[in-house]
PDB file of C-alpha atoms in Angstrom:
ATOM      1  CA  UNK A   1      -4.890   4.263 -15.210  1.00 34.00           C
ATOM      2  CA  UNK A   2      -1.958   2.188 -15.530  1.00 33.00           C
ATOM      3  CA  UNK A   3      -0.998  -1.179 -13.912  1.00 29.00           C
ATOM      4  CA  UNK A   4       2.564  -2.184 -14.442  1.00 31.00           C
ATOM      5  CA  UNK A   5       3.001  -6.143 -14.577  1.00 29.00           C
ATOM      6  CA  UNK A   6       6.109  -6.756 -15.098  1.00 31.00           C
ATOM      7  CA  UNK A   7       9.116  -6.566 -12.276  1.00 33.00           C
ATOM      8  CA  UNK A   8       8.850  -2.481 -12.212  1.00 38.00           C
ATOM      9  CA  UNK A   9       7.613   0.222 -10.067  1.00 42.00           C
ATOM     10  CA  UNK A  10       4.629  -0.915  -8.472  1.00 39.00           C
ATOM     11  CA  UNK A  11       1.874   2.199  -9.041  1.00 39.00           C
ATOM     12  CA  UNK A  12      -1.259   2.255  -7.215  1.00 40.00           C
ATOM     13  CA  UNK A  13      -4.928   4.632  -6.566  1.00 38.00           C
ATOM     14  CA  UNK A  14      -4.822   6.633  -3.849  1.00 38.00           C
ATOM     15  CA  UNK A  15      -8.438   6.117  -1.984  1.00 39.00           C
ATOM     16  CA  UNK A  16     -10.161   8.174   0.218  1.00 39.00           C
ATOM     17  CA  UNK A  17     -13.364   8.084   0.356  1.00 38.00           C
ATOM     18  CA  UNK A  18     -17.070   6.667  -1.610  1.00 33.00           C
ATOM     19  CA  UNK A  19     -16.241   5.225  -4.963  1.00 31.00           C
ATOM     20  CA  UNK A  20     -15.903   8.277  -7.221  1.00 31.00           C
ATOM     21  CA  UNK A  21     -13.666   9.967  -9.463  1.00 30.00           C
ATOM     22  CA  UNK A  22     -11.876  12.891  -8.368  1.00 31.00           C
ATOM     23  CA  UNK A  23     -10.530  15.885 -10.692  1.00 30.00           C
ATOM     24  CA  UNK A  24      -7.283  13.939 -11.082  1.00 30.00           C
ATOM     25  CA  UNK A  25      -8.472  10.964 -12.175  1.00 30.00           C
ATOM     26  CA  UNK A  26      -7.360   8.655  -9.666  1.00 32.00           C
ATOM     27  CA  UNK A  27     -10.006   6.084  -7.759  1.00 30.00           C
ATOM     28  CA  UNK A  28     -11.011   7.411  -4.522  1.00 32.00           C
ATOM     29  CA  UNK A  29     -12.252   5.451  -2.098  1.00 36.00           C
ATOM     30  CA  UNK A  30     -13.396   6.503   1.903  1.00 38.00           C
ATOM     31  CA  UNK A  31     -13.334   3.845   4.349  1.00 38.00           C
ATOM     32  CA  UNK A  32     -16.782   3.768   6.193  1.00 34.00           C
ATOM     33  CA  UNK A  33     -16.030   4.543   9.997  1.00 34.00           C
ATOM     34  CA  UNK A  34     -15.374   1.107  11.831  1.00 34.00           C
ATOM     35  CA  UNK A  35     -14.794  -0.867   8.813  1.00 36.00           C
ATOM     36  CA  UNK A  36     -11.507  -2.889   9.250  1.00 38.00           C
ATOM     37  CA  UNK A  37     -10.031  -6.302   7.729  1.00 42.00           C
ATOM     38  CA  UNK A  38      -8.308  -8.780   9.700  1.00 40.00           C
ATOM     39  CA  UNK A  39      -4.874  -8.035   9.843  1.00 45.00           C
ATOM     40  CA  UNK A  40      -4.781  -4.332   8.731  1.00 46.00           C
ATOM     41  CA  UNK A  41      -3.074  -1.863  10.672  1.00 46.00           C
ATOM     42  CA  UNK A  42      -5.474   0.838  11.957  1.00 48.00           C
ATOM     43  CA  UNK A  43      -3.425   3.205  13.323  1.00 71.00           C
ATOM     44  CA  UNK A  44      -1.076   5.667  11.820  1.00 76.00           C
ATOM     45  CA  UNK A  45       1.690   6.009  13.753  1.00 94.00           C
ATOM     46  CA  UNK A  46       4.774   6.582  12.336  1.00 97.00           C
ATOM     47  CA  UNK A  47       6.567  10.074  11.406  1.00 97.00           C
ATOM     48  CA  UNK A  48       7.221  11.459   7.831  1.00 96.00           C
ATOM     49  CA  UNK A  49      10.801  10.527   8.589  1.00 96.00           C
ATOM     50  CA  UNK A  50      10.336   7.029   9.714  1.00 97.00           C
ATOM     51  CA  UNK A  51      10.977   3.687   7.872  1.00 97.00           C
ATOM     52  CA  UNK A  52       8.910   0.625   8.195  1.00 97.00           C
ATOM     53  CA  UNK A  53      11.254  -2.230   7.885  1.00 97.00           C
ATOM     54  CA  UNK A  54       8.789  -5.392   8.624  1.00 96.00           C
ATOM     55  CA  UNK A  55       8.725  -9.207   8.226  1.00 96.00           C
ATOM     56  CA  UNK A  56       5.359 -11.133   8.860  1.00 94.00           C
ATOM     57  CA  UNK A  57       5.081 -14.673   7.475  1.00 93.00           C
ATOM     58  CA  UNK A  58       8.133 -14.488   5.408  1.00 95.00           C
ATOM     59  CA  UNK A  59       6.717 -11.132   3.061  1.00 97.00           C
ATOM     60  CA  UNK A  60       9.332  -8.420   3.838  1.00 97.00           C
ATOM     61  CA  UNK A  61       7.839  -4.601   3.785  1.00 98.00           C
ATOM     62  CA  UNK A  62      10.567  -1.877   3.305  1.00 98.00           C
ATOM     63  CA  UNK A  63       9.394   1.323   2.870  1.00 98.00           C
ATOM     64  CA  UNK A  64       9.907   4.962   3.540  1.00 98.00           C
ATOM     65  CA  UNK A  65       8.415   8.254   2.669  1.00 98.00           C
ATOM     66  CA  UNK A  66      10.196  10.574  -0.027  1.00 97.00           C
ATOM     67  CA  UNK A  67       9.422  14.390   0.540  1.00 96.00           C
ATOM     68  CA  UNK A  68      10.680  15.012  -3.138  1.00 96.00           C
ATOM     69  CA  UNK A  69       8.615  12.800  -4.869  1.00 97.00           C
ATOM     70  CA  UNK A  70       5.698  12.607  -2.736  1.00 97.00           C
ATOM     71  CA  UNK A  71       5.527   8.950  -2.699  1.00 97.00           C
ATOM     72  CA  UNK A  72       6.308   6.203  -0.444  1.00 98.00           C
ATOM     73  CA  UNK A  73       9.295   3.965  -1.823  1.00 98.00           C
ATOM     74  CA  UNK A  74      10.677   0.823  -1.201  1.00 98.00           C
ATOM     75  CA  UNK A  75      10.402  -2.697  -1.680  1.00 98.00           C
ATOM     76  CA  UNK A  76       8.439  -5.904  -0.900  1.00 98.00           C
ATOM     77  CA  UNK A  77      10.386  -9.001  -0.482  1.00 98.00           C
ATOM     78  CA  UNK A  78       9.882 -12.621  -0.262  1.00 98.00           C
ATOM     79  CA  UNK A  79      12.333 -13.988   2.422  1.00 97.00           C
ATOM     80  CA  UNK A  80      10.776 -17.827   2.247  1.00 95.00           C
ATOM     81  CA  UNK A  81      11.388 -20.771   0.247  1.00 96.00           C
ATOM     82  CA  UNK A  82       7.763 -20.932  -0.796  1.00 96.00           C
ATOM     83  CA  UNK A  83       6.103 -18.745  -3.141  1.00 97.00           C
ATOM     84  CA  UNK A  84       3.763 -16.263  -2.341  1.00 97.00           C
ATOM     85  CA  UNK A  85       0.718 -15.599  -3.660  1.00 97.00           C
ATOM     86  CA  UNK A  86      -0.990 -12.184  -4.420  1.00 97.00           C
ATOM     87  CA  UNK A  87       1.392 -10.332  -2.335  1.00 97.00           C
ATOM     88  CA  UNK A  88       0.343  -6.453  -2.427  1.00 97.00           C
ATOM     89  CA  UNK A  89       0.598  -3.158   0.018  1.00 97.00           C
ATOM     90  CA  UNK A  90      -1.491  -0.353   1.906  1.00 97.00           C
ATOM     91  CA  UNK A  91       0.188   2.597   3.352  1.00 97.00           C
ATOM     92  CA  UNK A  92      -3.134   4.277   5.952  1.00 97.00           C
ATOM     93  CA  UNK A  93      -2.552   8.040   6.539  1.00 96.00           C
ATOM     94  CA  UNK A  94      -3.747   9.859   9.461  1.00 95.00           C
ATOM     95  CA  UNK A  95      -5.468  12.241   7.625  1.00 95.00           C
ATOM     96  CA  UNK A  96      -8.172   8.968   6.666  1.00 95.00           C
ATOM     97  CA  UNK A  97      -6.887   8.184   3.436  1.00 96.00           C
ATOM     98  CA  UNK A  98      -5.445   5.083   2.200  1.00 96.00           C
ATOM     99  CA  UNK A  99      -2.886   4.265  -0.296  1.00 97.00           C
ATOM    100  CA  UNK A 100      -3.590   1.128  -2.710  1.00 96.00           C
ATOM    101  CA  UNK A 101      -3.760  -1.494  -2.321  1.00 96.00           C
ATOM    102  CA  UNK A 102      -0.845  -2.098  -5.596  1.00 96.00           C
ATOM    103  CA  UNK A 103      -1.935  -4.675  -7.571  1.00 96.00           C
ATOM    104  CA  UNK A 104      -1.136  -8.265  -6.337  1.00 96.00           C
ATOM    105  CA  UNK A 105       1.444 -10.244  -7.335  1.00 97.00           C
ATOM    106  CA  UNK A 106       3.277 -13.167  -6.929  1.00 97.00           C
ATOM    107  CA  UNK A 107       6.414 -13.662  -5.505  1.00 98.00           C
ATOM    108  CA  UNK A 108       9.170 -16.604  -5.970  1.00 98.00           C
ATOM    109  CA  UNK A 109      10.954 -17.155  -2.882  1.00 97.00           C
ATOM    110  CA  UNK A 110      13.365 -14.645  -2.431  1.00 96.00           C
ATOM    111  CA  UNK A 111      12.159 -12.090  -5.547  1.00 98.00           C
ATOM    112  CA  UNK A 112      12.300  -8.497  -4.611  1.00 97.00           C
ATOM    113  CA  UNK A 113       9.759  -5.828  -6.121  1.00 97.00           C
ATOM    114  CA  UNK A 114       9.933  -2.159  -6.055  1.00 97.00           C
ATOM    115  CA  UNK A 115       7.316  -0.222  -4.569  1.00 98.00           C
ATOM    116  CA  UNK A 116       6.013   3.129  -5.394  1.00 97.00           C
ATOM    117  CA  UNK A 117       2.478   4.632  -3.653  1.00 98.00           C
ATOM    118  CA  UNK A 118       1.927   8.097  -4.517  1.00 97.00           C
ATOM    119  CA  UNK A 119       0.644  10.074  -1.693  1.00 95.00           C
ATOM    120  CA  UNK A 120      -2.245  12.395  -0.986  1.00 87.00           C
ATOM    121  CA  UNK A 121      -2.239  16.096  -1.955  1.00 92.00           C
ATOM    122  CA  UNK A 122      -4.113  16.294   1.351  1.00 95.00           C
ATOM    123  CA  UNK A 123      -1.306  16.961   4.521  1.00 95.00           C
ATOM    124  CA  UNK A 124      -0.769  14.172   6.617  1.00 96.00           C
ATOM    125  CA  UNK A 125       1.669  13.768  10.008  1.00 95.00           C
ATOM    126  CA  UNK A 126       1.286  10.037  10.515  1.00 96.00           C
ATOM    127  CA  UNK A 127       1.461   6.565   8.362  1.00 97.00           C
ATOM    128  CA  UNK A 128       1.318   3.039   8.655  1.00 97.00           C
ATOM    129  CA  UNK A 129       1.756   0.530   5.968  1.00 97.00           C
ATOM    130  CA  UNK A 130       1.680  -3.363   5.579  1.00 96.00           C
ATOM    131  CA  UNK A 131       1.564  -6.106   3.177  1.00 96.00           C
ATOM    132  CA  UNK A 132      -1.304  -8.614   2.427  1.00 95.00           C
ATOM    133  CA  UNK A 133      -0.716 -11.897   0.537  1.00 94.00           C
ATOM    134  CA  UNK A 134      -3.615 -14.403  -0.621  1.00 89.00           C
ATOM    135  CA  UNK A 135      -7.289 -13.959  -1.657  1.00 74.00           C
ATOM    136  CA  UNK A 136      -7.621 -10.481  -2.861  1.00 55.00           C
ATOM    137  CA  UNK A 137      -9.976  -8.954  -0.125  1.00 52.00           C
ATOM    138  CA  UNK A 138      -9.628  -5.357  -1.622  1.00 47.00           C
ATOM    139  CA  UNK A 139     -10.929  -5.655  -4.955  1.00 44.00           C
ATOM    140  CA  UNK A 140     -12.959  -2.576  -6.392  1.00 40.00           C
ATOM    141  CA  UNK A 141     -14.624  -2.033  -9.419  1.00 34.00           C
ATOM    142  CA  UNK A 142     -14.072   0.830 -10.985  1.00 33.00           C
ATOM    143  CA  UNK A 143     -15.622   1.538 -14.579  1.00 34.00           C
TER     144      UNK A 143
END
Protein backbone atom coordinates (compact mmCIF):
# COMPACT_ATOMS: atom_id res chain seq x y z
CA UNK A 1 0.00 0.00 0.00
CA UNK A 2 1.42 3.19 -0.90
CA UNK A 3 0.82 6.75 0.45
CA UNK A 4 2.36 9.46 -1.61
CA UNK A 5 3.43 12.60 0.60
CA UNK A 6 4.78 14.75 -1.37
CA UNK A 7 2.75 17.30 -3.92
CA UNK A 8 1.76 14.14 -6.34
CA UNK A 9 -1.14 12.07 -7.21
CA UNK A 10 -3.10 11.62 -4.27
CA UNK A 11 -3.86 7.50 -4.13
CA UNK A 12 -6.33 6.14 -1.84
CA UNK A 13 -8.29 2.39 -0.58
CA UNK A 14 -11.28 1.83 -2.06
CA UNK A 15 -13.77 0.62 0.96
CA UNK A 16 -16.70 -1.25 0.87
CA UNK A 17 -17.55 -3.06 3.38
CA UNK A 18 -16.24 -4.84 7.21
CA UNK A 19 -12.56 -4.33 7.64
CA UNK A 20 -10.98 -7.08 5.52
CA UNK A 21 -8.70 -7.68 2.82
CA UNK A 22 -9.94 -8.42 -0.47
CA UNK A 23 -8.06 -10.55 -3.32
CA UNK A 24 -6.53 -7.29 -4.54
CA UNK A 25 -5.13 -6.15 -1.68
CA UNK A 26 -6.77 -3.00 -1.16
CA UNK A 27 -8.64 -2.09 2.43
CA UNK A 28 -12.23 -2.67 2.21
CA UNK A 29 -14.40 -1.21 4.32
CA UNK A 30 -18.69 -1.43 4.35
CA UNK A 31 -20.43 1.33 5.90
CA UNK A 32 -22.96 -0.11 8.51
CA UNK A 33 -26.57 0.96 7.27
CA UNK A 34 -27.43 4.45 8.90
CA UNK A 35 -24.01 5.32 9.85
CA UNK A 36 -23.23 8.92 8.60
CA UNK A 37 -20.72 11.84 9.73
CA UNK A 38 -21.67 15.32 9.91
CA UNK A 39 -21.17 16.87 6.79
CA UNK A 40 -20.88 13.85 4.40
CA UNK A 41 -22.85 13.66 1.42
CA UNK A 42 -25.20 10.63 1.48
CA UNK A 43 -26.53 10.53 -1.67
CA UNK A 44 -25.08 9.66 -4.98
CA UNK A 45 -26.35 11.66 -7.41
CA UNK A 46 -24.41 12.65 -10.08
CA UNK A 47 -23.86 10.86 -13.65
CA UNK A 48 -20.61 9.12 -14.88
CA UNK A 49 -20.30 12.19 -17.06
CA UNK A 50 -20.73 14.84 -14.51
CA UNK A 51 -18.13 17.11 -12.78
CA UNK A 52 -18.26 18.23 -9.25
CA UNK A 53 -16.82 21.65 -9.20
CA UNK A 54 -17.42 22.73 -5.32
CA UNK A 55 -16.24 25.38 -2.81
CA UNK A 56 -17.21 24.98 0.98
CA UNK A 57 -15.21 27.00 3.52
CA UNK A 58 -12.58 28.05 1.15
CA UNK A 59 -11.39 23.99 0.19
CA UNK A 60 -12.10 23.80 -3.59
CA UNK A 61 -13.21 20.08 -4.89
CA UNK A 62 -12.70 19.55 -8.71
CA UNK A 63 -13.24 16.35 -9.84
CA UNK A 64 -14.53 14.18 -12.59
CA UNK A 65 -14.75 10.59 -13.52
CA UNK A 66 -12.27 9.11 -16.26
CA UNK A 67 -13.80 6.01 -18.14
CA UNK A 68 -10.15 5.16 -19.34
CA UNK A 69 -8.51 5.01 -16.27
CA UNK A 70 -11.17 4.07 -14.00
CA UNK A 71 -10.47 6.68 -11.52
CA UNK A 72 -11.84 9.87 -10.46
CA UNK A 73 -9.37 12.89 -11.26
CA UNK A 74 -8.97 16.23 -10.33
CA UNK A 75 -7.83 18.51 -7.84
CA UNK A 76 -8.35 19.94 -4.31
CA UNK A 77 -7.64 23.52 -3.84
CA UNK A 78 -7.19 25.96 -1.14
CA UNK A 79 -8.88 29.27 -2.26
CA UNK A 80 -8.26 31.11 1.40
CA UNK A 81 -5.59 33.03 2.91
CA UNK A 82 -5.41 30.65 5.83
CA UNK A 83 -4.03 27.31 5.80
CA UNK A 84 -5.86 24.33 5.97
CA UNK A 85 -5.45 21.60 7.94
CA UNK A 86 -5.85 17.82 7.09
CA UNK A 87 -7.67 18.54 3.99
CA UNK A 88 -8.65 15.02 2.31
CA UNK A 89 -11.61 13.50 -0.10
CA UNK A 90 -14.48 10.77 -0.38
CA UNK A 91 -16.10 10.04 -3.62
CA UNK A 92 -19.69 7.62 -2.26
CA UNK A 93 -20.91 5.38 -5.15
CA UNK A 94 -24.35 4.23 -5.52
CA UNK A 95 -23.51 0.87 -5.65
CA UNK A 96 -22.53 1.37 -1.44
CA UNK A 97 -19.00 1.71 -1.78
CA UNK A 98 -16.83 4.48 -0.85
CA UNK A 99 -13.70 5.84 -2.18
CA UNK A 100 -10.90 6.98 0.48
CA UNK A 101 -10.75 8.93 2.27
CA UNK A 102 -6.84 10.11 0.56
CA UNK A 103 -4.67 10.74 3.14
CA UNK A 104 -4.89 14.25 4.77
CA UNK A 105 -2.93 16.95 4.11
CA UNK A 106 -2.27 20.33 4.56
CA UNK A 107 -2.79 23.02 2.41
CA UNK A 108 -1.09 26.69 2.20
CA UNK A 109 -3.49 29.13 1.05
CA UNK A 110 -3.90 28.86 -2.42
CA UNK A 111 -1.76 25.29 -3.00
CA UNK A 112 -3.38 23.01 -5.45
CA UNK A 113 -3.10 19.05 -5.15
CA UNK A 114 -3.90 16.47 -7.64
CA UNK A 115 -6.33 13.93 -6.94
CA UNK A 116 -6.56 10.42 -8.05
CA UNK A 117 -9.35 7.74 -6.38
CA UNK A 118 -9.39 4.58 -8.14
CA UNK A 119 -12.79 3.23 -8.55
CA UNK A 120 -14.62 0.01 -7.85
CA UNK A 121 -14.49 -3.02 -10.19
CA UNK A 122 -18.10 -3.26 -9.02
CA UNK A 123 -20.60 -1.08 -11.73
CA UNK A 124 -21.88 1.95 -10.45
CA UNK A 125 -24.45 4.76 -12.20
CA UNK A 126 -24.22 7.44 -9.54
CA UNK A 127 -21.40 9.44 -7.36
CA UNK A 128 -20.96 12.05 -5.00
CA UNK A 129 -17.78 13.32 -3.61
CA UNK A 130 -16.60 16.03 -1.04
CA UNK A 131 -13.76 17.24 0.91
CA UNK A 132 -13.18 17.13 4.75
CA UNK A 133 -10.55 19.32 6.48
CA UNK A 134 -9.59 19.07 10.36
CA UNK A 135 -9.55 16.22 12.94
CA UNK A 136 -9.22 13.08 11.01
CA UNK A 137 -12.69 11.39 11.72
CA UNK A 138 -11.95 8.48 9.21
CA UNK A 139 -9.02 6.89 10.54
CA UNK A 140 -8.78 2.95 10.19
CA UNK A 141 -6.41 0.61 11.25
CA UNK A 142 -5.40 -1.66 9.06
CA UNK A 143 -2.50 -4.23 9.94
Amino acid sequence: MGIVLSFGPIQAQEHSGSHEHGASGNNEHRRDKGEAREGEEEKAELSKTAVYDVTKKGLRLYLAYNVTTNAFEGYLENMGTKAIKKARVEVHLDNGIELGPTPSHNLSPKQKLPVNLKASRKPFKLWSAHAEQGSNEHAHTHG
